[in-house]
Coordinates of C-alpha atoms and ligand atoms in Angstrom, one line a residue:
M1 CA 40.0 -35.9 -105.3
K2 CA 38.9 -38.0 -108.3
I3 CA 37.2 -35.6 -110.9
V4 CA 34.4 -37.7 -112.8
E5 CA 32.4 -36.5 -116.3
K6 CA 30.6 -39.8 -117.2
I7 CA 27.8 -41.2 -115.5
G8 CA 29.0 -45.3 -116.6
V9 CA 32.3 -44.2 -114.9
M10 CA 30.2 -42.4 -111.9
Q11 CA 28.6 -45.1 -111.7
R12 CA 31.2 -47.6 -112.1
L13 CA 33.7 -45.8 -109.0
V14 CA 31.1 -46.4 -106.6
Q15 CA 30.0 -50.0 -107.3
R16 CA 33.8 -50.6 -106.5
A17 CA 33.2 -48.0 -103.5
R18 CA 29.9 -50.3 -101.7
K19 CA 31.5 -53.9 -102.9
S20 CA 35.0 -52.9 -100.9
G21 CA 32.1 -52.2 -97.3
R22 CA 32.5 -47.9 -97.6
R23 CA 29.4 -46.1 -97.3
I24 CA 28.1 -43.2 -100.1
G25 CA 27.5 -39.4 -98.8
F26 CA 26.0 -37.3 -101.3
V27 CA 25.9 -33.7 -101.7
P28 CA 24.1 -32.2 -105.2
T29 CA 24.9 -28.4 -106.0
M30 CA 25.2 -25.8 -109.0
G31 CA 28.2 -25.0 -108.1
Y32 CA 30.1 -20.8 -106.8
L33 CA 30.8 -23.1 -103.9
H34 CA 30.3 -21.4 -100.4
A35 CA 30.9 -22.7 -96.6
G36 CA 26.9 -23.4 -96.7
H37 CA 27.6 -26.0 -99.6
M38 CA 30.9 -26.5 -97.5
S39 CA 29.2 -27.9 -94.4
L40 CA 27.0 -30.1 -96.3
V41 CA 30.3 -31.9 -97.8
A42 CA 31.2 -32.0 -94.0
E43 CA 28.1 -33.2 -92.3
A44 CA 28.4 -36.3 -94.9
R45 CA 31.9 -37.0 -94.2
R46 CA 30.2 -37.7 -90.6
R47 CA 27.1 -39.4 -91.7
V48 CA 30.2 -41.3 -93.6
G49 CA 32.8 -42.1 -91.5
A50 CA 36.8 -41.8 -93.0
K51 CA 35.9 -44.5 -95.0
G52 CA 33.4 -42.8 -96.3
L53 CA 33.3 -41.8 -100.1
V54 CA 31.9 -37.9 -99.6
V55 CA 31.5 -37.1 -103.4
V56 CA 30.1 -33.7 -104.7
S57 CA 28.4 -32.9 -107.9
I58 CA 28.6 -29.7 -109.6
Y59 CA 25.9 -29.5 -112.5
V60 CA 23.6 -26.2 -113.3
N61 CA 20.2 -27.9 -114.0
P62 CA 18.4 -26.5 -116.9
T63 CA 15.2 -28.1 -116.4
Q64 CA 15.0 -25.9 -112.6
F65 CA 15.2 -22.8 -114.9
A66 CA 12.4 -20.7 -116.2
P67 CA 13.4 -19.0 -120.2
T68 CA 12.8 -16.1 -118.2
E69 CA 15.3 -16.6 -115.0
D70 CA 18.8 -16.6 -114.6
L71 CA 20.8 -20.2 -116.4
E72 CA 23.3 -18.1 -118.6
K73 CA 24.4 -15.6 -116.2
Y74 CA 24.6 -18.1 -113.1
P75 CA 27.7 -17.6 -111.1
R76 CA 30.5 -20.4 -112.5
N77 CA 33.9 -20.7 -111.0
L78 CA 34.9 -24.4 -111.5
E79 CA 38.3 -23.4 -110.3
R80 CA 37.6 -22.2 -107.1
D81 CA 35.0 -24.8 -106.4
R82 CA 37.3 -27.6 -107.5
R83 CA 40.6 -25.9 -104.8
L84 CA 38.0 -25.4 -102.1
C85 CA 36.2 -29.4 -102.8
R86 CA 39.2 -31.1 -102.4
T87 CA 40.6 -28.7 -99.3
A88 CA 37.7 -30.4 -97.4
G89 CA 38.1 -33.7 -98.4
V90 CA 35.9 -34.8 -100.9
D91 CA 37.0 -37.9 -102.4
V92 CA 35.0 -37.0 -105.6
L93 CA 34.2 -34.4 -108.1
F94 CA 31.1 -35.0 -110.4
L95 CA 30.5 -32.7 -113.3
P96 CA 28.2 -34.1 -115.8
S97 CA 27.1 -32.6 -118.8
D98 CA 23.6 -31.1 -120.1
A99 CA 25.0 -33.6 -123.1
D100 CA 24.9 -37.2 -120.8
M101 CA 21.9 -35.9 -117.9
Y102 CA 19.1 -35.2 -120.7
P103 CA 19.9 -37.5 -123.9
G104 CA 18.1 -36.1 -127.2
R105 CA 16.8 -32.9 -124.6
A106 CA 18.1 -30.7 -127.8
A107 CA 16.2 -32.0 -130.2
G108 CA 13.6 -32.3 -128.5
H109 CA 13.9 -36.6 -127.5
Y110 CA 14.2 -36.3 -122.8
S111 CA 11.1 -37.1 -122.6
T112 CA 10.9 -38.5 -119.1
Y113 CA 10.2 -36.1 -115.8
V114 CA 10.1 -36.9 -111.6
V115 CA 7.0 -34.8 -110.4
E116 CA 6.4 -34.6 -106.1
E117 CA 2.6 -33.2 -106.9
C118 CA 1.6 -31.8 -103.8
L119 CA 4.4 -30.1 -101.3
S120 CA 5.6 -28.4 -104.6
Q121 CA 2.6 -26.3 -105.1
G122 CA 3.5 -23.8 -102.9
M123 CA 5.8 -20.4 -102.6
E124 CA 8.7 -21.4 -104.8
G125 CA 6.3 -24.0 -107.1
A126 CA 3.7 -21.0 -107.6
C127 CA 6.3 -18.6 -108.5
R128 CA 8.1 -20.7 -111.1
T129 CA 6.0 -23.6 -111.9
T130 CA 8.4 -25.3 -113.5
H131 CA 11.1 -25.9 -110.3
F132 CA 10.1 -28.3 -108.6
R133 CA 9.4 -30.4 -111.6
G134 CA 13.6 -29.6 -113.1
V135 CA 14.8 -30.2 -109.4
T136 CA 13.6 -33.4 -108.8
T137 CA 13.4 -34.6 -111.8
V138 CA 18.0 -33.8 -111.7
V139 CA 18.0 -34.8 -108.5
A140 CA 16.7 -37.8 -108.7
K141 CA 18.9 -38.8 -112.0
L142 CA 22.2 -37.5 -110.1
F143 CA 20.5 -40.3 -107.3
N144 CA 20.2 -43.0 -110.4
C145 CA 24.6 -42.1 -110.9
V146 CA 26.1 -41.3 -107.3
L147 CA 23.6 -44.0 -105.8
P148 CA 24.3 -43.1 -102.7
D149 CA 23.8 -44.5 -98.7
V150 CA 23.2 -40.8 -97.5
T151 CA 22.7 -38.1 -99.7
V152 CA 22.5 -34.2 -97.3
F153 CA 20.9 -31.0 -98.5
G154 CA 20.4 -27.8 -97.0
A155 CA 17.6 -25.3 -95.0
K156 CA 17.6 -22.6 -96.9
D157 CA 15.7 -24.3 -99.2
W158 CA 14.0 -25.9 -97.4
Q159 CA 11.0 -26.1 -99.4
Q160 CA 13.5 -28.0 -102.0
A161 CA 14.1 -30.1 -98.6
A162 CA 10.8 -31.4 -98.4
V163 CA 10.3 -32.1 -101.7
V164 CA 13.0 -34.1 -102.2
R165 CA 12.3 -36.1 -99.0
R166 CA 8.6 -36.5 -100.5
M167 CA 10.2 -37.8 -103.2
V168 CA 12.8 -40.7 -101.4
A169 CA 10.3 -42.1 -99.6
D170 CA 7.2 -42.4 -102.3
L171 CA 9.7 -43.6 -104.9
N172 CA 11.8 -45.4 -102.2
F173 CA 15.8 -44.1 -103.3
P174 CA 16.2 -46.8 -100.8
I175 CA 18.7 -43.5 -98.8
E176 CA 19.2 -41.4 -95.8
M177 CA 18.2 -37.9 -96.9
V178 CA 19.9 -35.7 -93.8
V179 CA 18.8 -31.6 -94.0
A180 CA 21.6 -29.1 -92.4
P181 CA 21.3 -25.7 -91.3
T182 CA 21.4 -23.0 -92.8
H183 CA 24.7 -21.0 -93.3
R184 CA 25.4 -17.5 -92.5
E185 CA 27.0 -14.3 -93.4
A186 CA 27.4 -12.4 -90.5
D187 CA 25.0 -9.9 -90.7
G188 CA 22.9 -12.2 -90.9
L189 CA 22.0 -12.7 -94.4
A190 CA 22.0 -16.6 -95.8
M191 CA 24.6 -18.1 -97.5
S192 CA 23.7 -17.9 -101.4
S193 CA 25.6 -18.2 -104.7
R194 CA 23.6 -15.8 -105.9
N195 CA 25.0 -12.8 -103.4
A196 CA 27.9 -12.5 -106.0
Y197 CA 24.7 -10.6 -108.3
L198 CA 24.2 -8.2 -105.1
S199 CA 26.0 -4.4 -105.4
A200 CA 27.5 -2.9 -102.3
Q201 CA 24.4 -0.9 -101.8
E202 CA 21.6 -4.1 -102.8
R203 CA 24.3 -6.4 -100.1
R204 CA 23.2 -3.8 -97.1
Q205 CA 19.5 -4.3 -98.1
A206 CA 19.3 -7.8 -98.5
T207 CA 19.9 -8.5 -95.5
V208 CA 16.4 -7.7 -94.7
L209 CA 15.8 -11.2 -95.4
W210 CA 16.8 -12.5 -92.3
R211 CA 15.9 -9.4 -90.6
V212 CA 12.1 -10.0 -91.3
L213 CA 12.2 -13.8 -89.5
V214 CA 14.1 -12.2 -86.6
E215 CA 11.4 -10.2 -85.5
A216 CA 8.6 -12.5 -86.8
R217 CA 10.1 -14.9 -83.8
A218 CA 10.4 -11.8 -82.1
L219 CA 6.8 -10.9 -81.8
V220 CA 5.8 -15.2 -82.3
R221 CA 7.6 -15.2 -78.9
R222 CA 6.1 -12.2 -77.5
S223 CA 2.9 -13.6 -77.2
A224 CA 0.9 -16.4 -75.7
N225 CA -1.6 -17.7 -77.6
G226 CA 0.3 -16.7 -81.0
V227 CA 0.1 -14.1 -84.0
A228 CA -2.8 -13.6 -86.6
A229 CA -0.7 -14.9 -89.6
G230 CA -2.4 -12.6 -92.1
S231 CA -1.3 -9.5 -89.8
L232 CA 2.3 -10.8 -89.8
K233 CA 2.8 -11.1 -93.0
K234 CA 1.7 -7.4 -93.8
T235 CA 4.3 -6.4 -90.7
L236 CA 6.4 -7.9 -92.3
A237 CA 6.3 -7.9 -95.7
K238 CA 6.2 -3.4 -94.8
R239 CA 9.6 -4.0 -93.7
V240 CA 10.4 -5.7 -96.7
A241 CA 8.9 -2.0 -98.9
A242 CA 11.5 0.0 -96.4
E243 CA 13.8 -1.3 -98.8
P244 CA 14.0 1.3 -101.6
D245 CA 15.8 -2.2 -104.4
A246 CA 13.2 -5.2 -102.7
R247 CA 10.3 -5.9 -103.3
L248 CA 8.8 -9.0 -101.9
D249 CA 7.7 -12.0 -104.1
Y250 CA 5.7 -14.1 -101.1
I251 CA 6.2 -14.2 -97.7
E252 CA 3.9 -17.6 -96.4
C253 CA 3.4 -18.9 -92.8
F254 CA 3.1 -22.5 -92.8
D255 CA 3.5 -25.9 -90.5
T256 CA 6.9 -26.7 -91.1
G257 CA 6.5 -30.9 -91.9
T258 CA 3.6 -30.6 -94.1
L259 CA 3.9 -27.0 -95.6
V260 CA 0.3 -26.4 -95.5
P261 CA -0.3 -22.8 -94.9
V262 CA -1.5 -22.3 -90.8
G263 CA -4.1 -19.8 -89.8
R264 CA -1.6 -18.2 -86.5
V265 CA 1.5 -18.8 -86.2
R266 CA 2.5 -19.7 -83.2
R267 CA 6.2 -20.7 -81.9
G268 CA 7.4 -24.0 -84.5
T269 CA 5.8 -23.1 -86.8
H270 CA 7.9 -21.7 -90.2
V271 CA 8.1 -18.5 -92.2
A272 CA 10.1 -18.4 -95.5
L273 CA 9.6 -15.6 -98.1
A274 CA 11.3 -13.9 -101.1
V275 CA 12.3 -11.2 -102.1
Y276 CA 14.3 -8.8 -105.6
I277 CA 16.5 -7.6 -104.3
G278 CA 17.2 -5.6 -107.9
K279 CA 17.3 -7.7 -110.1
T280 CA 18.6 -11.2 -107.7
R281 CA 16.1 -12.9 -106.7
L282 CA 17.2 -14.5 -103.1
I283 CA 14.7 -16.3 -100.2
D284 CA 15.3 -17.8 -96.9
N285 CA 13.2 -19.3 -93.6
A286 CA 13.5 -19.9 -90.7
V287 CA 11.5 -22.5 -88.2
L288 CA 9.4 -19.3 -84.8
Ligands
LIG1 P1 22.7 -24.8 -105.0 O1 23.9 -24.7 -105.1 O2 22.3 -23.8 -104.2 O3 21.9 -25.3 -105.8 O4 23.0 -25.3 -104.0 C1 23.1 -26.9 -103.4 C2 23.4 -27.2 -101.5 O5 23.2 -26.5 -101.0 C3 20.9 -26.7 -101.4 O6 20.9 -28.1 -100.9 C4 21.1 -26.1 -101.5 O7 20.3 -26.1 -100.1 C5 22.1 -25.7 -99.7 N1 22.6 -24.3 -100.0 C6 23.1 -23.3 -100.2 N2 22.8 -22.3 -99.5 C7 23.1 -23.4 -98.3 C8 23.0 -22.5 -97.3 N3 24.1 -21.1 -97.4 N4 23.8 -23.1 -96.0 C9 23.4 -23.8 -96.1 N5 22.6 -25.1 -97.1 C10 23.1 -24.1 -98.1

């Protein structure tokens, strides 16, 4: 496995691989890798084949964190990440620096951003107003560094995947976008680097996100005409409130493709929620 830190080196490496007929598969991450990330790596490998080049980036992107968020304390363990990637058969681990990704930003001279103006407005975008601008900007930049044929994102961040898919289409990136299923712990908790913040007591309560989604699915499947979104959201919010350290940030029922909120929730409607467990903000979603 090659470790590449410089953007120019990364670009030359993939251009050479491409010339020799290899397909490039790319999984962007913020590191502190877990089995969810590695399932995206496996999917990237399936897509590009044994001869393809699988690239994983680890970059904790400052522009998608608000000043009040956890950029500084975001969990990091490069040694372990490196081992996991090597074992999973990753070909290139790309570790760009802040100085190369955002030249001049520390001195206030960085000024180009990519903004998706529709799908990024609700849910995560409403709660974290500069978040998706940071995401689309860094993903566009990473695409220009790695020049992939195919990129794999996780369904765990459903809105993010939708926003990036729209950006790929709108900006004509010649990249196939794949969204792979959410990987979960045995008790249903979606794997996340941020789960590392949870105390034992919080970890037990954190399963409420999955329990809420399972309950929503059962309620919808039991009713022939669907259920009113307002009353479903109220019922589910009560489940969250029953956990002593949980605080609901939002819960939304929406069309799985357009992300537009629906009035009636039926089979195939998507539900997403964000919940603070203590100080840790967790998100999850599922199609019902
Ligand atoms: P992150 O490192 O959290 O920015 O995530 C990098 C990529 O991994 C994103 O496309 C996420 O959606 C995806 N991802 C994170 N957690 C999971 C999970 N539990 N299952 C599948 N994909 C995931």
